[in-house]
C-alpha positions as a printed Julia matrix, in Angstrom:
426×3 Matrix{Float64}:
 -147.92  112.56   39.21
 -148.11  116.13   37.9
 -148.24  117.11   34.28
 -144.73  118.51   34.51
 -143.36  115.25   35.85
 -144.98  113.29   33.08
 -143.49  115.68   30.55
 -140.02  115.12   31.99
 -140.42  111.35   31.74
 -141.58  111.59   28.15
 -138.7   113.92   27.34
 -136.31  111.16   28.47
 -137.96  108.76   26.01
 -137.53  111.07   23.04
 -134.45  111.32   20.94
 -132.34  114.46   21.39
 -133.74  116.02   18.27
 -137.29  115.24   19.35
 -136.6   116.67   22.82
 -135.35  119.88   21.33
 -138.5   120.19   19.31
 -140.8   119.38   22.22
 -142.86  122.26   23.79
 -141.28  123.89   26.85
 -144.6   124.73   28.4
 -144.87  122.69   31.58
 -148.63  122.59   31.2
 -148.42  120.93   27.76
 -149.24  117.21   27.97
 -147.12  114.67   26.05
 -150.32  113.4    24.52
 -151.02  116.66   22.79
 -148.61  115.96   19.91
 -147.73  112.66   18.19
 -144.45  110.98   19.08
 -142.23  110.04   16.13
 -140.19  106.84   16.53
 -137.58  105.31   14.24
 -138.38  101.84   12.76
 -136.99   99.04   15.0
 -133.76   97.48   13.76
 -135.31   93.96   14.06
 -138.05   94.8    11.56
 -135.5    96.12    9.1
 -133.47   92.95    9.43
 -136.55   90.73    8.9
 -137.55   92.64    5.8
 -134.07   92.3     4.43
 -134.01   88.55    5.08
 -137.4    88.08    3.41
 -136.17   89.96    0.37
 -133.02   87.86    0.24
 -135.04   84.61    0.52
 -137.4    85.71   -2.22
 -134.5    86.59   -4.51
 -132.83   83.26   -3.66
 -135.99   81.35   -4.51
 -136.28   83.14   -7.82
 -132.62   82.44   -8.51
 -133.08   78.75   -7.73
 -136.08   78.54  -10.04
 -134.07   80.34  -12.7
 -131.19   77.88  -12.31
 -133.61   74.94  -12.52
 -135.11   76.39  -15.68
 -131.81   76.93  -17.48
 -131.34   73.22  -18.2
 -134.9    72.9   -19.43
 -135.16   76.12  -21.41
 -135.84   74.43  -24.74
 -138.42   72.16  -23.15
 -140.17   75.12  -21.54
 -140.28   76.94  -24.87
 -141.8    73.95  -26.64
 -144.36   72.99  -23.99
 -145.12   76.31  -22.37
 -144.24   77.41  -18.84
 -147.52   76.38  -17.18
 -147.58   72.89  -18.69
 -143.92   72.4   -17.85
 -144.39   73.34  -14.2
 -147.47   71.15  -13.68
 -146.29   68.17  -15.69
 -142.54   68.13  -15.0
 -141.4    70.11  -11.99
 -144.31   69.15   -9.73
 -144.37   65.45  -10.51
 -142.22   62.61   -9.27
 -141.34   59.78  -11.62
 -138.84   56.95  -11.85
 -135.3    57.28  -13.14
 -133.36   60.53  -12.8
 -136.43   62.81  -12.72
 -136.53   64.8    -9.47
 -139.24   66.47   -7.47
 -139.38   70.24   -7.19
 -138.07   70.05   -3.63
 -135.06   67.97   -4.68
 -134.37   70.27   -7.65
 -134.36   73.36   -5.43
 -132.2    71.67   -2.81
 -129.72   70.46   -5.41
 -129.49   73.9    -6.97
 -129.13   75.7    -3.65
 -126.78   73.34   -1.8
 -125.05   71.43   -4.58
 -125.56   67.84   -5.68
 -123.66   64.57   -5.81
 -123.72   61.94   -8.5
 -125.43   58.67   -7.65
 -125.36   55.96  -10.32
 -128.31   53.98   -9.03
 -131.06   54.6   -11.55
 -131.76   51.56  -13.65
 -133.18   52.43  -17.05
 -135.72   50.33  -18.92
 -133.07   49.36  -21.47
 -130.86   47.85  -18.78
 -128.35   50.73  -18.61
 -127.5    52.66  -15.46
 -127.59   56.45  -15.36
 -126.46   58.87  -12.7
 -128.95   60.85  -10.7
 -128.74   64.01   -8.61
 -128.97   63.61   -4.86
 -129.37   66.78   -2.84
 -127.46   66.79    0.46
 -130.36   68.56    2.19
 -133.57   67.07    0.79
 -136.57   69.36    0.8
 -140.21   68.18    0.99
 -141.53   66.75   -2.26
 -144.32   68.55   -4.06
 -146.78   66.33   -5.93
 -149.09   67.37   -8.71
 -152.22   65.19   -8.59
 -154.46   65.55  -11.66
 -157.71   65.1    -9.73
 -159.89   65.65  -12.75
 -158.15   62.89  -14.69
 -158.36   60.47  -11.74
 -162.05   61.19  -11.26
 -162.63   60.75  -14.97
 -160.85   57.37  -14.9
 -162.89   56.15  -11.94
 -166.09   57.27  -13.6
 -165.24   55.51  -16.86
 -164.37   52.25  -15.06
 -167.58   52.32  -13.04
 -169.57   53.21  -16.13
 -168.08   50.22  -17.99
 -168.83   47.91  -15.06
 -172.41   49.13  -14.76
 -172.89   48.69  -18.49
 -171.56   45.11  -18.36
 -173.79   44.27  -15.4
 -176.81   45.71  -17.19
 -176.01   43.72  -20.33
 -175.44   40.57  -18.24
 -178.88   40.59  -16.63
 -180.88   42.26  -19.4
 -183.35   39.84  -20.98
 -186.02   40.27  -23.66
 -188.73   37.6   -23.46
 -190.03   38.79  -26.84
 -186.94   37.26  -28.44
 -187.77   33.76  -27.19
 -189.22   31.83  -30.17
 -192.54   30.07  -29.91
 -192.15   26.56  -28.48
 -188.94   27.52  -26.67
 -188.31   28.37  -23.02
 -186.21   31.17  -21.61
 -182.79   30.84  -19.95
 -182.95   33.72  -17.49
 -179.75   35.29  -16.1
 -180.22   35.61  -12.34
 -178.33   36.85   -9.31
 -178.51   34.28   -6.51
 -175.52   35.57   -4.54
 -175.39   35.22   -0.77
 -176.5    38.21    1.27
 -173.49   37.75    3.53
 -170.77   35.21    4.35
 -173.0    33.75    7.1
 -176.08   33.33    4.9
 -177.18   29.7     5.47
 -180.05   27.62    4.11
 -180.54   25.13    6.92
 -182.6    22.1     5.87
 -181.92   20.24    9.13
 -183.48   20.38   12.58
 -180.14   21.4    14.08
 -179.76   24.9    15.48
 -176.77   26.56   13.88
 -175.23   29.77   15.23
 -173.45   31.09   12.16
 -171.71   33.8    14.16
 -169.93   31.07   16.12
 -169.18   29.18   12.9
 -167.78   32.35   11.33
 -165.54   32.98   14.36
 -164.24   29.4    14.21
 -163.64   29.75   10.46
 -161.41   32.76   11.05
 -159.28   30.7    13.44
 -158.66   27.75   11.1
 -155.04   26.64   11.25
 -153.13   26.34    7.95
 -152.83   22.85    6.47
 -149.45   21.21    6.1
 -148.9    20.8     2.36
 -146.42   18.24    1.08
 -145.89   16.52   -2.28
 -148.44   13.86   -1.36
 -152.03   14.14   -2.73
 -154.17   16.26   -0.43
 -157.38   16.78   -2.41
 -159.61   14.4    -4.37
 -162.23   15.54   -6.88
 -165.06   13.14   -7.75
 -168.27   13.33   -9.79
 -171.24   11.42   -8.44
 -173.36   12.86  -11.28
 -170.64   13.15  -13.9
 -172.99   13.3   -16.9
 -174.48   16.63  -15.82
 -173.91   19.1   -18.67
 -174.6    22.74  -19.48
 -176.42   25.01  -21.9
 -174.82   26.06  -25.14
 -172.53   29.08  -25.13
 -174.58   32.26  -25.43
 -177.93   30.43  -25.41
 -180.94   32.47  -24.26
 -183.54   29.73  -24.67
 -183.9    25.95  -25.01
 -186.24   23.38  -26.49
 -188.15   20.36  -25.19
 -185.19   18.01  -25.63
 -182.8    20.17  -23.6
 -184.52   20.33  -20.21
 -181.71   18.85  -18.14
 -178.69   18.66  -20.42
 -176.57   15.55  -19.95
 -173.57   14.24  -21.8
 -171.08   11.41  -21.56
 -168.47   13.61  -23.26
 -166.08   14.55  -20.44
 -164.97   17.61  -22.39
 -168.52   19.0   -22.23
 -170.01   17.82  -18.93
 -169.26   18.52  -15.27
 -166.11   16.38  -15.44
 -164.58   19.22  -17.49
 -165.4    21.62  -14.65
 -163.69   19.26  -12.19
 -160.7    19.16  -14.5
 -160.47   22.98  -14.43
 -160.67   22.87  -10.63
 -157.99   20.18  -10.42
 -155.61   22.09  -12.67
 -156.13   25.33  -10.73
 -155.47   23.66   -7.37
 -152.31   21.98   -8.6
 -151.15   25.28  -10.06
 -151.73   26.87   -6.65
 -149.47   24.26   -5.05
 -152.22   22.02   -3.66
 -151.57   18.39   -4.78
 -154.91   17.27   -6.24
 -156.25   14.16   -7.96
 -159.4    13.79  -10.03
 -161.53   10.72  -10.48
 -163.16   11.2   -13.9
 -165.56    8.28  -13.51
 -169.16    9.26  -14.31
 -170.89    7.31  -11.51
 -174.37    8.08  -12.86
 -173.65    6.89  -16.39
 -175.24    3.45  -15.93
 -177.64    4.17  -13.07
 -178.57    7.53  -11.58
 -180.16    5.97   -8.49
 -177.04    4.09   -7.36
 -174.61    6.88   -8.19
 -173.75    7.76   -4.58
 -173.01    4.16   -3.69
 -170.59    3.86   -6.61
 -168.91    7.19   -5.87
 -168.45    6.04   -2.25
 -166.59    2.99   -3.52
 -164.34    5.19   -5.66
 -163.61    7.53   -2.74
 -162.76    4.6    -0.47
 -160.39    3.16   -3.09
 -158.57    6.48   -3.5
 -158.28    6.96    0.27
 -156.8     3.48    0.62
 -154.26    4.11   -2.13
 -153.51    7.7    -1.07
 -154.0     7.99    2.71
 -152.67   11.57    2.58
 -155.96   12.77    1.02
 -157.87   14.88    3.54
 -160.31   16.81    1.32
 -162.89   15.36   -1.07
 -164.91   17.64   -3.34
 -167.9    16.15   -5.16
 -168.43   18.49   -8.13
 -171.95   18.87   -9.57
 -173.92   21.45  -11.48
 -177.29   22.52  -10.09
 -180.66   22.19  -11.86
 -182.76   25.34  -11.42
 -185.96   25.24  -13.48
 -189.08   27.22  -12.5
 -192.63   25.92  -12.76
 -193.04   27.86  -16.01
 -190.02   25.88  -17.3
 -187.77   28.92  -17.34
 -184.19   27.87  -16.59
 -182.3    30.04  -14.15
 -178.75   30.98  -15.02
 -177.04   32.09  -11.76
 -174.3    34.33  -13.08
 -172.11   37.26  -12.12
 -168.99   39.02  -13.39
 -165.46   38.05  -12.44
 -162.58   40.03  -13.91
 -165.16   41.6   -16.18
 -166.33   38.3   -17.7
 -169.43   36.13  -17.03
 -168.87   33.63  -14.24
 -171.31   31.08  -12.84
 -172.33   31.37   -9.21
 -171.62   28.36   -6.99
 -173.04   26.83   -3.84
 -171.27   24.74   -1.18
 -173.5    22.01    0.25
 -172.6    20.51    3.63
 -174.07   17.16    4.68
 -174.74   16.14    8.27
 -175.44   13.03   10.34
 -179.13   13.83   10.83
 -180.24   11.0     8.53
 -178.06    8.32   10.07
 -174.68    8.57    8.4
 -172.97    7.93   11.72
 -170.86   10.23   13.82
 -168.37   12.36   11.9
 -167.09   15.94   11.93
 -169.71   17.57    9.75
 -169.39   20.71   11.91
 -165.76   20.89   10.74
 -166.97   20.73    7.14
 -169.38   23.6     7.82
 -166.53   25.62    9.33
 -164.39   24.91    6.26
 -167.22   25.98    3.94
 -167.68   29.17    5.94
 -163.97   29.98    5.72
 -164.08   29.59    1.92
 -167.31   31.57    1.8
 -165.66   34.46    3.62
 -162.92   34.58    0.99
 -165.42   34.42   -1.86
 -167.64   37.18   -0.5
 -164.64   39.41    0.23
 -162.81   38.94   -3.07
 -165.51   38.47   -5.71
 -168.62   40.15   -7.03
 -171.21   37.64   -5.81
 -169.71   34.34   -7.0
 -170.89   32.58   -3.83
 -174.51   31.56   -3.32
 -175.71   30.94    0.23
 -174.34   27.92    2.07
 -176.62   24.91    2.37
 -176.83   22.36    5.2
 -178.66   19.07    4.55
 -179.58   16.04    6.65
 -177.93   13.49    4.33
 -174.15   13.11    4.38
 -173.46   12.83    0.6
 -170.43   10.61    1.36
 -168.77   13.42    3.31
 -168.29   11.1     6.28
 -165.66    9.11    4.37
 -162.77   11.62    4.56
 -161.51   14.13    7.09
 -163.24   16.89    5.13
 -165.76   16.84    2.31
 -167.96   19.28    0.41
 -170.49   18.97   -2.39
 -170.02   21.81   -4.89
 -172.89   22.95   -7.08
 -170.93   24.93   -9.68
 -173.36   26.72  -11.94
 -176.69   25.35  -13.11
 -178.21   23.81  -16.21
 -178.73   27.36  -17.51
 -175.03   28.26  -17.38
 -172.51   27.59  -20.09
 -169.48   25.36  -19.57
 -167.08   28.31  -19.73
 -168.97   30.11  -16.97
 -168.8    27.03  -14.74
 -165.08   26.55  -15.42
 -164.48   30.18  -14.46
 -166.29   29.61  -11.16
 -164.22   26.48  -10.49
 -161.02   28.48  -10.81
 -162.38   31.15   -8.45
 -163.21   28.46   -5.88
 -159.7    27.02   -6.23
 -158.14   30.39   -5.43
 -160.31   30.87   -2.33
 -159.73   27.32   -1.05
 -155.96   27.59   -1.58
 -155.88   30.79    0.48
 -157.82   29.13    3.3
 -155.62   26.05    3.22
 -152.42   28.09    3.36
 -153.75   30.48    5.99
 -153.4    33.53    3.73
């Protein structure tokens, strides 16, 4: 294509005025001079629409602000926008998106907002809802989390802090200790049986819910009912307080069983408690006498399927320091507890002790998931501890001789919650 031909083609592209002004020299290339073009009509239309939208948005914001003019003046524009327009709250307060939609497209009255005083007020409902815009005060949230964690860490430090220098001469320390289980499958196996806790844990997760009626389902007994606790707030003890015992059922382990019984009944699990202290007259024959009591209850109430023998542990080191297994629950001191499962290794006869271990594991899973170390490791022993008498039985070591009664009662209520969830399949 010659230069002249190209010039003719370019001349066709130019407007008449441009063509008139174009050089007539056939040897002049169309690239020698810039070509002036008018702005496309589409671009003009887009610019106009953007301007209209911007003006509309400003108008909407202005309309929204008219009703709140006094509030804006008193609080300042920035505070008003961040605290009012960009937040969503209950009642007739609207999000920024709803406010803009209502202002732009109109609004209808909807009398569905219930006020705290019981009255009903009308709210604006935009026919074309726009996306809500939330203002999240991240700094305040972070500050709140930090404060809560700081309080918790401080309480934990204070719980386990101990100054041996404050123990008087001739006294022995009561040492706060963490004996919590490392995991839900942590087992102290004192038998010769091989136990695969992964299999036990899997079976525990498949436990079927128990049918709960109005008939008694749980029995609480106390083979060693005279077991008692340290004084509230005690940090040391004397020679005459090595293993505290008491026949006062408001101060010994019977009181802990009473707290457990009340919590289970409150949770909808029909529970009975035998308050007999079977070790009161003879410690050696205590298990034989508690077996007789269990048999009598089972005969009178055949609906009983679970028997819990409630004890408190005795943890005293060789240097005579008492251990106080303790943690925090709901921010308050709570004793740690251990579930002891008996077996048939020492000749108790054939019974479903594996089912008891599965039950203990199911409860342990709840405790380790929902609490801050209330559960100690599970324990499996060769003796049966009368657990062969009922469909299910567990020996509960709730706290130790170093714990206070209130700490043990708190742990009993925690156990009740976990057991109720397992029983109901929750």
